[in-house]
């Protein structure tokens, strides 16, 4: 069970995750839950693999909902499949960890996107990630970084991920579009205090 330091477990989340994993098929390698904010709202809990498509979708959602970190909601009934469980809470099947000789996080990432990279590896061999119901976890969010929406460590890790998985040409195209889209976003859709928006 991988858990961020800026989280609060409000029930027997570990036991609930364990029981859920036992009842899921062996092709489910990583599970998480819908995290809550300190105000009790549903917070950012899962996402998509990083790609040009996800970049455009993220910008579109942020413009549409006028919010920075939140916007992902429950996809109907539990459990439901997602591409990436947020690294704040990842309950991982031991056999999935053993796939890469126990080295689940690539050393190229200092901070951020390591869970995206790990679950991309799982996806390549046919393993899946899911969100389950039951665990009650509060994620303070951003407590380990004070950069706000302009997070240098996050941007650097995102670029490293793209270069690793898609190659140099895709990487350069992604980087140029990222800079253009986010410059336009911050110019025309300023966020005064993203941590209070939900």
mmCIF file of C-alpha atoms in Angstrom:
data_model
loop_
_atom_site.group_PDB
_atom_site.id
_atom_site.type_symbol
_atom_site.label_atom_id
_atom_site.label_comp_id
_atom_site.label_asym_id
_atom_site.label_seq_id
_atom_site.Cartn_x
_atom_site.Cartn_y
_atom_site.Cartn_z
ATOM 1 C CA UNK A 1 0.000 0.000 0.000
ATOM 2 C CA UNK A 2 1.600 3.238 -1.173
ATOM 3 C CA UNK A 3 0.300 6.278 0.695
ATOM 4 C CA UNK A 4 1.265 9.951 0.534
ATOM 5 C CA UNK A 5 2.273 11.714 3.725
ATOM 6 C CA UNK A 6 -0.377 14.398 3.120
ATOM 7 C CA UNK A 7 -3.282 11.978 3.627
ATOM 8 C CA UNK A 8 -5.553 11.074 6.526
ATOM 9 C CA UNK A 9 -7.108 7.611 6.806
ATOM 10 C CA UNK A 10 -10.603 7.989 8.282
ATOM 11 C CA UNK A 11 -11.512 4.299 8.384
ATOM 12 C CA UNK A 12 -9.926 0.863 7.981
ATOM 13 C CA UNK A 13 -8.886 1.742 4.433
ATOM 14 C CA UNK A 14 -6.069 -0.811 4.296
ATOM 15 C CA UNK A 15 -8.367 -3.683 5.251
ATOM 16 C CA UNK A 16 -11.025 -2.542 2.781
ATOM 17 C CA UNK A 17 -8.456 -2.320 -0.025
ATOM 18 C CA UNK A 18 -7.139 -5.784 0.871
ATOM 19 C CA UNK A 19 -10.598 -7.368 0.789
ATOM 20 C CA UNK A 20 -11.449 -5.595 -2.467
ATOM 21 C CA UNK A 21 -8.254 -6.810 -4.138
ATOM 22 C CA UNK A 22 -8.967 -10.391 -3.055
ATOM 23 C CA UNK A 23 -12.364 -10.234 -4.773
ATOM 24 C CA UNK A 24 -11.049 -8.755 -8.026
ATOM 25 C CA UNK A 25 -9.511 -10.710 -10.890
ATOM 26 C CA UNK A 26 -5.765 -11.258 -11.105
ATOM 27 C CA UNK A 27 -5.629 -8.836 -14.055
ATOM 28 C CA UNK A 28 -6.422 -5.963 -11.645
ATOM 29 C CA UNK A 29 -3.003 -4.922 -10.357
ATOM 30 C CA UNK A 30 -3.597 -1.497 -8.787
ATOM 31 C CA UNK A 31 -6.592 -0.022 -6.955
ATOM 32 C CA UNK A 32 -7.392 3.280 -5.300
ATOM 33 C CA UNK A 33 -10.435 5.144 -4.006
ATOM 34 C CA UNK A 34 -12.209 8.458 -4.529
ATOM 35 C CA UNK A 35 -10.179 10.753 -2.295
ATOM 36 C CA UNK A 36 -11.777 13.580 -0.336
ATOM 37 C CA UNK A 37 -10.638 17.155 0.183
ATOM 38 C CA UNK A 38 -10.352 18.702 3.647
ATOM 39 C CA UNK A 39 -13.789 20.232 3.023
ATOM 40 C CA UNK A 40 -15.339 16.817 2.386
ATOM 41 C CA UNK A 41 -15.679 17.112 -1.384
ATOM 42 C CA UNK A 42 -14.585 14.472 -3.871
ATOM 43 C CA UNK A 43 -11.035 15.301 -4.912
ATOM 44 C CA UNK A 44 -8.766 14.391 -7.806
ATOM 45 C CA UNK A 45 -8.352 10.614 -7.546
ATOM 46 C CA UNK A 46 -7.526 9.216 -10.988
ATOM 47 C CA UNK A 47 -6.479 10.312 -14.452
ATOM 48 C CA UNK A 48 -5.429 9.338 -17.945
ATOM 49 C CA UNK A 49 -2.062 8.307 -19.294
ATOM 50 C CA UNK A 50 -0.123 11.393 -20.362
ATOM 51 C CA UNK A 51 -0.499 12.052 -24.091
ATOM 52 C CA UNK A 52 -1.385 14.829 -26.515
ATOM 53 C CA UNK A 53 -5.023 13.759 -26.209
ATOM 54 C CA UNK A 54 -4.959 13.998 -22.400
ATOM 55 C CA UNK A 55 -3.232 17.401 -22.647
ATOM 56 C CA UNK A 56 -6.066 18.838 -24.752
ATOM 57 C CA UNK A 57 -8.710 17.197 -22.539
ATOM 58 C CA UNK A 58 -7.127 18.614 -19.381
ATOM 59 C CA UNK A 59 -7.072 22.144 -20.784
ATOM 60 C CA UNK A 60 -10.665 21.774 -21.995
ATOM 61 C CA UNK A 61 -11.853 20.558 -18.585
ATOM 62 C CA UNK A 62 -10.057 23.344 -16.770
ATOM 63 C CA UNK A 63 -11.577 25.983 -19.030
ATOM 64 C CA UNK A 64 -15.026 24.391 -18.832
ATOM 65 C CA UNK A 65 -15.111 23.821 -15.085
ATOM 66 C CA UNK A 66 -12.883 26.747 -14.074
ATOM 67 C CA UNK A 67 -11.032 24.498 -11.667
ATOM 68 C CA UNK A 68 -7.465 23.300 -11.426
ATOM 69 C CA UNK A 69 -7.173 19.992 -9.600
ATOM 70 C CA UNK A 70 -10.728 18.751 -9.431
ATOM 71 C CA UNK A 71 -13.140 17.616 -12.083
ATOM 72 C CA UNK A 72 -12.873 13.850 -12.127
ATOM 73 C CA UNK A 73 -15.978 12.232 -10.669
ATOM 74 C CA UNK A 74 -17.405 8.774 -10.070
ATOM 75 C CA UNK A 75 -18.050 6.874 -13.315
ATOM 76 C CA UNK A 76 -21.311 5.210 -12.288
ATOM 77 C CA UNK A 77 -21.097 2.118 -10.071
ATOM 78 C CA UNK A 78 -18.060 0.772 -8.256
ATOM 79 C CA UNK A 79 -15.588 -0.635 -8.997
ATOM 80 C CA UNK A 80 -14.732 1.103 -12.251
ATOM 81 C CA UNK A 81 -11.654 0.888 -14.432
ATOM 82 C CA UNK A 82 -9.329 3.863 -14.863
ATOM 83 C CA UNK A 83 -6.031 4.360 -16.642
ATOM 84 C CA UNK A 84 -4.129 5.787 -13.667
ATOM 85 C CA UNK A 85 -4.891 5.693 -9.943
ATOM 86 C CA UNK A 86 -3.470 8.791 -8.242
ATOM 87 C CA UNK A 87 -0.250 7.997 -6.397
ATOM 88 C CA UNK A 88 -1.621 9.429 -3.148
ATOM 89 C CA UNK A 89 -3.151 5.996 -2.458
ATOM 90 C CA UNK A 90 -2.178 2.947 -4.486
ATOM 91 C CA UNK A 91 -2.916 -0.580 -3.292
ATOM 92 C CA UNK A 92 -0.814 -2.804 -5.542
ATOM 93 C CA UNK A 93 -0.865 -6.557 -6.054
ATOM 94 C CA UNK A 94 2.493 -8.067 -5.064
ATOM 95 C CA UNK A 95 2.777 -9.992 -8.333
ATOM 96 C CA UNK A 96 2.665 -6.652 -10.197
ATOM 97 C CA UNK A 97 5.557 -5.326 -8.126
ATOM 98 C CA UNK A 98 7.559 -8.455 -8.862
ATOM 99 C CA UNK A 99 7.156 -7.893 -12.629
ATOM 100 C CA UNK A 100 10.044 -5.436 -12.596
ATOM 101 C CA UNK A 101 12.068 -7.159 -9.871
ATOM 102 C CA UNK A 102 10.569 -4.912 -7.218
ATOM 103 C CA UNK A 103 11.688 -1.684 -8.924
ATOM 104 C CA UNK A 104 8.294 -0.162 -9.569
ATOM 105 C CA UNK A 105 9.332 3.513 -9.716
ATOM 106 C CA UNK A 106 11.788 4.717 -12.344
ATOM 107 C CA UNK A 107 14.670 6.739 -10.871
ATOM 108 C CA UNK A 108 14.358 9.407 -13.578
ATOM 109 C CA UNK A 109 11.440 10.919 -11.631
ATOM 110 C CA UNK A 110 12.297 12.899 -8.542
ATOM 111 C CA UNK A 111 8.690 13.766 -7.810
ATOM 112 C CA UNK A 112 5.362 13.313 -9.664
ATOM 113 C CA UNK A 113 4.290 11.058 -12.567
ATOM 114 C CA UNK A 114 5.992 7.974 -11.117
ATOM 115 C CA UNK A 115 2.570 6.366 -10.590
ATOM 116 C CA UNK A 116 1.614 7.229 -14.178
ATOM 117 C CA UNK A 117 4.813 5.580 -15.402
ATOM 118 C CA UNK A 118 4.310 2.481 -13.228
ATOM 119 C CA UNK A 119 0.710 1.945 -14.351
ATOM 120 C CA UNK A 120 1.742 2.449 -17.978
ATOM 121 C CA UNK A 121 4.100 -0.501 -17.493
ATOM 122 C CA UNK A 122 1.232 -2.548 -16.023
ATOM 123 C CA UNK A 123 -1.008 -1.608 -18.941
ATOM 124 C CA UNK A 124 1.618 -2.799 -21.447
ATOM 125 C CA UNK A 125 1.404 -6.345 -20.048
ATOM 126 C CA UNK A 126 -2.399 -6.387 -19.857
ATOM 127 C CA UNK A 127 -2.851 -5.420 -16.197
ATOM 128 C CA UNK A 128 -5.439 -2.842 -15.131
ATOM 129 C CA UNK A 129 -6.177 -0.227 -12.474
ATOM 130 C CA UNK A 130 -9.507 0.417 -10.751
ATOM 131 C CA UNK A 131 -11.257 2.696 -8.285
ATOM 132 C CA UNK A 132 -13.106 0.840 -5.516
ATOM 133 C CA UNK A 133 -15.686 1.926 -2.962
ATOM 134 C CA UNK A 134 -15.223 1.950 0.803
ATOM 135 C CA UNK A 135 -11.861 3.443 1.813
ATOM 136 C CA UNK A 136 -12.293 6.915 3.336
ATOM 137 C CA UNK A 137 -9.130 8.941 2.759
ATOM 138 C CA UNK A 138 -8.617 12.697 2.931
ATOM 139 C CA UNK A 139 -5.910 14.028 0.619
ATOM 140 C CA UNK A 140 -4.630 17.451 1.640
ATOM 141 C CA UNK A 141 -3.173 17.885 -1.852
ATOM 142 C CA UNK A 142 -0.149 19.997 -2.698
ATOM 143 C CA UNK A 143 1.199 19.806 0.848
ATOM 144 C CA UNK A 144 4.578 18.658 -0.446
ATOM 145 C CA UNK A 145 4.919 21.495 -2.940
ATOM 146 C CA UNK A 146 4.016 25.176 -2.643
ATOM 147 C CA UNK A 147 4.312 26.111 -6.322
ATOM 148 C CA UNK A 148 0.529 26.101 -6.841
ATOM 149 C CA UNK A 149 -0.699 25.585 -10.415
ATOM 150 C CA UNK A 150 2.756 26.379 -11.858
ATOM 151 C CA UNK A 151 4.541 23.324 -10.504
ATOM 152 C CA UNK A 152 8.040 23.055 -11.961
ATOM 153 C CA UNK A 153 8.647 19.516 -10.625
ATOM 154 C CA UNK A 154 5.364 18.317 -12.146
ATOM 155 C CA UNK A 155 6.139 19.872 -15.536
ATOM 156 C CA UNK A 156 9.665 18.408 -15.589
ATOM 157 C CA UNK A 157 8.378 14.915 -14.737
ATOM 158 C CA UNK A 158 5.624 15.173 -17.335
ATOM 159 C CA UNK A 159 8.163 15.980 -20.052
ATOM 160 C CA UNK A 160 10.389 13.092 -18.909
ATOM 161 C CA UNK A 161 7.441 10.701 -19.109
ATOM 162 C CA UNK A 162 6.550 11.799 -22.649
ATOM 163 C CA UNK A 163 10.156 11.480 -23.828
ATOM 164 C CA UNK A 164 10.470 8.001 -22.295
ATOM 165 C CA UNK A 165 7.259 6.552 -23.717
ATOM 166 C CA UNK A 166 6.801 8.297 -27.073
ATOM 167 C CA UNK A 167 10.218 9.281 -28.402
ATOM 168 C CA UNK A 168 11.913 12.565 -29.271
ATOM 169 C CA UNK A 169 9.644 13.856 -32.058
ATOM 170 C CA UNK A 170 6.468 13.350 -30.030
ATOM 171 C CA UNK A 171 8.258 14.847 -27.024
ATOM 172 C CA UNK A 172 9.135 18.075 -28.853
ATOM 173 C CA UNK A 173 5.626 18.435 -30.279
ATOM 174 C CA UNK A 174 4.129 17.811 -26.831
ATOM 175 C CA UNK A 175 6.452 20.293 -25.138
ATOM 176 C CA UNK A 176 5.689 23.073 -27.637
ATOM 177 C CA UNK A 177 1.923 22.517 -27.429
ATOM 178 C CA UNK A 178 2.083 22.277 -23.623
ATOM 179 C CA UNK A 179 3.791 25.662 -23.368
ATOM 180 C CA UNK A 180 1.402 27.325 -25.840
ATOM 181 C CA UNK A 181 -1.787 25.887 -24.329
ATOM 182 C CA UNK A 182 -0.890 26.605 -20.720
ATOM 183 C CA UNK A 183 0.317 30.124 -21.541
ATOM 184 C CA UNK A 184 -3.043 30.831 -23.161
ATOM 185 C CA UNK A 185 -4.866 29.164 -20.272
ATOM 186 C CA UNK A 186 -3.167 31.235 -17.562
ATOM 187 C CA UNK A 187 -3.633 34.422 -19.597
ATOM 188 C CA UNK A 188 -7.345 33.987 -20.200
ATOM 189 C CA UNK A 189 -8.449 31.754 -17.297
ATOM 190 C CA UNK A 190 -6.468 32.877 -14.249
ATOM 191 C CA UNK A 191 -6.865 30.782 -11.100
ATOM 192 C CA UNK A 192 -6.651 32.840 -7.930
ATOM 193 C CA UNK A 193 -6.585 29.994 -5.410
ATOM 194 C CA UNK A 194 -6.885 26.532 -6.964
ATOM 195 C CA UNK A 195 -6.828 24.697 -3.615
ATOM 196 C CA UNK A 196 -10.150 26.268 -2.608
ATOM 197 C CA UNK A 197 -11.933 25.518 -5.868
ATOM 198 C CA UNK A 198 -14.114 22.423 -6.179
#
